[in-house]
Coordinates of N, CA, C and O in Angstrom, one line a residue:
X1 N 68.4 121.1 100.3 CA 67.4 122.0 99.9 C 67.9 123.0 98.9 O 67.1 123.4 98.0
X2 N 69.0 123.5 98.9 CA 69.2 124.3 97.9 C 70.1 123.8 96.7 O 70.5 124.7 95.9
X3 N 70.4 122.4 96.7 CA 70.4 122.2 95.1 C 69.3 121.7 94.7 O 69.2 121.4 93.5
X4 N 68.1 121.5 95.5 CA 66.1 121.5 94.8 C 66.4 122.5 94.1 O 66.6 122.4 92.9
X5 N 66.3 124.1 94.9 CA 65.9 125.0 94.6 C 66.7 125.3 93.8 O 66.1 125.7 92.7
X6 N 68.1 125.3 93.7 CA 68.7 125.6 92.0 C 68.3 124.7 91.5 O 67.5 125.2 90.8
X7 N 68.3 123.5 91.3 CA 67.7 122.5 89.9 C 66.1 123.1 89.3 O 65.8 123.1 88.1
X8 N 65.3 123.6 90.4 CA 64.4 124.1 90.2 C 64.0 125.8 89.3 O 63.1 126.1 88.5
X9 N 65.2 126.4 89.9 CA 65.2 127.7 88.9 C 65.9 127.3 87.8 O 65.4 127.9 86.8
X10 N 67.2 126.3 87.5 CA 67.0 126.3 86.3 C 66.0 125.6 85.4 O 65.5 125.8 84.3
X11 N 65.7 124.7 86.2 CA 65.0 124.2 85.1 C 63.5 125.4 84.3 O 63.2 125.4 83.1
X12 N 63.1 126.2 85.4 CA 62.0 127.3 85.3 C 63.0 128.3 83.7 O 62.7 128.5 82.6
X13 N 63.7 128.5 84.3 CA 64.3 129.6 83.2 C 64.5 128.2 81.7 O 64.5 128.8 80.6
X14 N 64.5 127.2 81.5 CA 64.8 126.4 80.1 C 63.7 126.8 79.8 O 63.6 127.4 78.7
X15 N 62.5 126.6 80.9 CA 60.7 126.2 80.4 C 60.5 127.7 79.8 O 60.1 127.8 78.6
X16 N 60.6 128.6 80.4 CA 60.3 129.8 79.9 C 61.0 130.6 78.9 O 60.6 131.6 78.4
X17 N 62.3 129.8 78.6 CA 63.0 130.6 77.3 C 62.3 129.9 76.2 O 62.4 130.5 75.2
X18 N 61.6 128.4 76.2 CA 61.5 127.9 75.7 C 60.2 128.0 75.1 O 59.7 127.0 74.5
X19 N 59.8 128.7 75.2 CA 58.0 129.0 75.1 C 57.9 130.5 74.1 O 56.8 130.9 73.8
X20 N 59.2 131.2 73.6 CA 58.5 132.3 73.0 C 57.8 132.0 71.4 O 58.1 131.1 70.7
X21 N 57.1 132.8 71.3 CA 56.4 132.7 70.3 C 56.7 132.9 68.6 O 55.9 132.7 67.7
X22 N 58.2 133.6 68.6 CA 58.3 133.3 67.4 C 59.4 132.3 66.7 O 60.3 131.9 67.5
X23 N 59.3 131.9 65.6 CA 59.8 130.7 65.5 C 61.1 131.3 64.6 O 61.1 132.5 64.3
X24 N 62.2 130.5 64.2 CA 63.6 131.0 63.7 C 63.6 131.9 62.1 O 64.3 132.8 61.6
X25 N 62.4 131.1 61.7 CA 61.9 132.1 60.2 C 61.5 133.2 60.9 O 62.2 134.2 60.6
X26 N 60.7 133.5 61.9 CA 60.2 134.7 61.5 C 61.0 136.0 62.5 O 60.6 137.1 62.8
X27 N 62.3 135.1 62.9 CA 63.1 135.9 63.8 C 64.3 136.6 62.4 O 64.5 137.8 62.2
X28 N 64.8 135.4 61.6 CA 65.9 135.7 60.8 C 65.1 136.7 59.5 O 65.9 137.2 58.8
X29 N 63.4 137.0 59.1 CA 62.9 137.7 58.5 C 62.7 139.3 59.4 O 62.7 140.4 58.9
X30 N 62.8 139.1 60.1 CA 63.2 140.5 61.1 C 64.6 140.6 61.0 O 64.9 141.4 60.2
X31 N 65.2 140.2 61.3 CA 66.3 140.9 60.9 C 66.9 141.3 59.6 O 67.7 142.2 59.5
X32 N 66.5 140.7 58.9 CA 66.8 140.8 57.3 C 66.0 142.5 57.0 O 66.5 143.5 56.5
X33 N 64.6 142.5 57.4 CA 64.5 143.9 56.9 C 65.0 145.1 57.7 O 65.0 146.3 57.4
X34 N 65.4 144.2 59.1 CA 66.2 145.7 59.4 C 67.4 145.7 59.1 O 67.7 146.7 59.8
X35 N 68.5 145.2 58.5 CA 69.5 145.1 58.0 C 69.2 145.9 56.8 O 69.6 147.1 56.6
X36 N 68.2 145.1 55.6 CA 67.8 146.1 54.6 C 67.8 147.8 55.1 O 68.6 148.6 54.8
X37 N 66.5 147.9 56.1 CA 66.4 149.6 56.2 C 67.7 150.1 57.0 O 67.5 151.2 57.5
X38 N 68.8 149.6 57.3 CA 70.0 149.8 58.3 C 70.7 151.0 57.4 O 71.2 150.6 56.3
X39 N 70.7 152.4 57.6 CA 71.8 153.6 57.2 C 72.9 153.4 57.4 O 73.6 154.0 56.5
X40 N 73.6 152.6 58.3 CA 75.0 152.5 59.3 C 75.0 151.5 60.6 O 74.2 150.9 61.3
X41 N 76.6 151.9 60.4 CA 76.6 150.7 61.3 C 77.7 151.2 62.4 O 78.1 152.4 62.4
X42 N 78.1 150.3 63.3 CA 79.2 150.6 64.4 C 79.6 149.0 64.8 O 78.9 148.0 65.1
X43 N 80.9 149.1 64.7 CA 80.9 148.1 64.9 C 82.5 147.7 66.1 O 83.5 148.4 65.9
X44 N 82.9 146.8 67.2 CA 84.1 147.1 67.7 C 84.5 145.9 67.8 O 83.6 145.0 67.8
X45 N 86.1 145.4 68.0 CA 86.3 144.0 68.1 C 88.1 144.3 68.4 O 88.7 145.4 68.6
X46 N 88.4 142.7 68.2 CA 89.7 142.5 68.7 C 90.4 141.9 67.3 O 90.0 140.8 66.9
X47 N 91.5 142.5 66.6 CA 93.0 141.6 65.8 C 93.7 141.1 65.7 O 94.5 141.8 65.0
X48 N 94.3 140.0 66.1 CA 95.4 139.9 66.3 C 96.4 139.2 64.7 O 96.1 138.2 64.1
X49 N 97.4 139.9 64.3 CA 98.4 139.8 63.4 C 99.2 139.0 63.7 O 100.0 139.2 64.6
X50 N 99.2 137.8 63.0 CA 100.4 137.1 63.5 C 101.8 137.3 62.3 O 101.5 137.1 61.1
X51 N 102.5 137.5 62.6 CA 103.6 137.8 61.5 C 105.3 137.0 62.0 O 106.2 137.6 62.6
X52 N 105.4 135.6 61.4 CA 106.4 134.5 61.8 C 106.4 134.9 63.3 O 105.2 135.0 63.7
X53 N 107.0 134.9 63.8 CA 106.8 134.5 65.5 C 106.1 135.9 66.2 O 105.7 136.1 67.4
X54 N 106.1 136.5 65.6 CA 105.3 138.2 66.4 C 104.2 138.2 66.1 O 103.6 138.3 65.1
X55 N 103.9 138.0 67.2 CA 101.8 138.9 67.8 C 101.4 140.1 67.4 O 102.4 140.8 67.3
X56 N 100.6 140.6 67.2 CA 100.4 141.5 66.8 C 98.9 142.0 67.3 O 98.0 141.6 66.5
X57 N 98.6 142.7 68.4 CA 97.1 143.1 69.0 C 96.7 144.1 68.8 O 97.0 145.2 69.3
X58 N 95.6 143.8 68.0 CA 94.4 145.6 68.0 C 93.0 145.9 69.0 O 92.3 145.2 69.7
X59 N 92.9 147.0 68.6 CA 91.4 147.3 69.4 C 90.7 148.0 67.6 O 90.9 149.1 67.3
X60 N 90.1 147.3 67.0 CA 89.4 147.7 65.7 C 87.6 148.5 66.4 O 86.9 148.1 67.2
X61 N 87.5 149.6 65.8 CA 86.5 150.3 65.8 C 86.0 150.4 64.1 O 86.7 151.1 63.3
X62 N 85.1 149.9 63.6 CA 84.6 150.5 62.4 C 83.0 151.2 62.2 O 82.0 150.6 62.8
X63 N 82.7 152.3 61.7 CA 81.8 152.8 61.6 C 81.1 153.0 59.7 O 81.8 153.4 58.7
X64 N 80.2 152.7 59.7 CA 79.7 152.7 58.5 C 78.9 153.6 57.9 O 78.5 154.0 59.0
X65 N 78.2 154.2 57.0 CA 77.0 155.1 56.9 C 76.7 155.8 55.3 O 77.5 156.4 54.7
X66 N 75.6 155.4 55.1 CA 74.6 155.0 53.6 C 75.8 155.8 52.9 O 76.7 156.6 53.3
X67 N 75.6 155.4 51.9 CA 76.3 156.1 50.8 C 77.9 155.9 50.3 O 78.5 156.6 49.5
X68 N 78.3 154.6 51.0 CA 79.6 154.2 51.3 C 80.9 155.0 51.7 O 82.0 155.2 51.2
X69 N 80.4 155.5 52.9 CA 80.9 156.5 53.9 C 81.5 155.5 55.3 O 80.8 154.9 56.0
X70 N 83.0 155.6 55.3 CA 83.2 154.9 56.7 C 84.6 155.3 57.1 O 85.4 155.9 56.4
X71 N 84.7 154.9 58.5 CA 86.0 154.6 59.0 C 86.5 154.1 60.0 O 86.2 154.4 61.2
X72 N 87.1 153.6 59.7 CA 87.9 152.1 60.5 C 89.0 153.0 61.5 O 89.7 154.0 61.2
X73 N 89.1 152.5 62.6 CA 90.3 152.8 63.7 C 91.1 151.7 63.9 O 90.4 150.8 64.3
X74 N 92.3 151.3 63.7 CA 93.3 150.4 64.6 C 94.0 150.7 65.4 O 94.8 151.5 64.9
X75 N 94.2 150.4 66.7 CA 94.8 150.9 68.0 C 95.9 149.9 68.4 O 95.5 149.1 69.2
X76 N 96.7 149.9 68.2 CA 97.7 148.4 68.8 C 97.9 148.4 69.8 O 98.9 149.0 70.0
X77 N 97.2 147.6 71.1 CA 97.6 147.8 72.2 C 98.8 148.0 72.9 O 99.0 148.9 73.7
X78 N 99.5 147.3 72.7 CA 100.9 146.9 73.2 C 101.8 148.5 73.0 O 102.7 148.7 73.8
X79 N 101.5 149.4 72.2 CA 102.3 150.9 72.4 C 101.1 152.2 72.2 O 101.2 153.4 72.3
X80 N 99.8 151.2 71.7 CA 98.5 152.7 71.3 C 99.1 153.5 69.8 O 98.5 154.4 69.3
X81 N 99.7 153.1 69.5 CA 99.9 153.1 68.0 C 98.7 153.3 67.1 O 98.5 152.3 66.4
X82 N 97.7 154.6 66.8 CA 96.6 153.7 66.0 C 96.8 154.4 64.6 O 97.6 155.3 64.4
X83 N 95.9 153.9 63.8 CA 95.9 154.1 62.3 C 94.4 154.6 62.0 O 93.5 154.0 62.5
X84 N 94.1 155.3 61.4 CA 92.5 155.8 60.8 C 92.4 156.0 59.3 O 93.0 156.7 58.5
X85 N 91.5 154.9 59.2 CA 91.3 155.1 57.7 C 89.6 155.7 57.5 O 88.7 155.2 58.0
X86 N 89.5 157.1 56.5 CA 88.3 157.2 56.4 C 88.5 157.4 54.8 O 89.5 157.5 54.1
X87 N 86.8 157.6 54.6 CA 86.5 157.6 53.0 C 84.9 158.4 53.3 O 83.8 158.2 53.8
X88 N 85.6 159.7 52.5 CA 83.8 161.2 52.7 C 84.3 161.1 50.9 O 85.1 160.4 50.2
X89 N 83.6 162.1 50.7 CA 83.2 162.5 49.2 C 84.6 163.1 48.6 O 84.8 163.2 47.4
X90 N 85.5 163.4 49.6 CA 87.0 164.1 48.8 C 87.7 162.9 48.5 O 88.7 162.9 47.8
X91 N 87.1 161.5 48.9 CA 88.5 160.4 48.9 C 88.8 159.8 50.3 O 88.1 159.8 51.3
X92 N 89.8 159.4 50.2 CA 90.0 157.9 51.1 C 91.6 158.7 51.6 O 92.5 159.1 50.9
X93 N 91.4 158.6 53.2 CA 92.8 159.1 53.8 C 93.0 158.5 55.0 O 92.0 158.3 55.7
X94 N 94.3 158.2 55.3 CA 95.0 157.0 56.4 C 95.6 158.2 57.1 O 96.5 158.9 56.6
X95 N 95.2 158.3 58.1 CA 95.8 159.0 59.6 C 96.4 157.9 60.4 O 95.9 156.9 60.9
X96 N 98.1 158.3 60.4 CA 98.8 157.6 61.3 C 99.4 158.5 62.3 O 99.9 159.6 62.0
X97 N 99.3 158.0 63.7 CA 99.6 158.9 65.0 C 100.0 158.0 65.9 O 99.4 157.0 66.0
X98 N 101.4 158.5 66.9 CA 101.9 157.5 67.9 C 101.2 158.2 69.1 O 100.8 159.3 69.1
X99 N 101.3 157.3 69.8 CA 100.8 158.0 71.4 C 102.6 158.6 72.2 O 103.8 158.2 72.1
X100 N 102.1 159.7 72.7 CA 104.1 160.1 73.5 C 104.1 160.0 74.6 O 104.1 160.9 75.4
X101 N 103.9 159.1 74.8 CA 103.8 158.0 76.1 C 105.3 158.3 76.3 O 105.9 157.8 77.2

């Protein structure tokens, strides 16, 4: 009885994902103009450096905003090591700081 009823709910959830109404054009035309009207962005992820046999792990933060205004964080896990690069109207400057762990 209850692998009916799971075969049954998945199959319900294919039928109903499979039914919306707009089609891949007019999904990827939405996003295209909000990318166009987009001011900024935020963005977070993972780095890893490989350098001859050394790993090398980050936590990347980047932030974006109209006028080519941004700044990037790198955080190296393994000691919290991070680096800040930003760019305003004076110029472009790299903030380096250890954690005193």
């Amino acid at each position: 009885m209850k692998k009916l009823s799971l075969c049954l709910l998945i199959l319900g959830c294919f039928l109903l994902t499979g039914c919306g109404k707009n089609s891949e054009g007019d999904i990827l035309k939405k996003l295209e103009k909000q990318i166009e009207n987009n001011k900024g962005y935020i963005f977070t992820g993972s780095l890893e450096i490989l350098n001859n046999d050394d790993i090398y792990k980050y936590d990347v933060e980047s932030a974006y905003k109209e006028d080519n205004y941004y700044k990037v964080s790198l955080k190296n896990i393994s000691n919290d090591h991070e680096q800040i690069i930003l760019k305003n109207d004076d110029g472009v400057y790299v903030q380096t700081h250890e954690s005193t762990q």
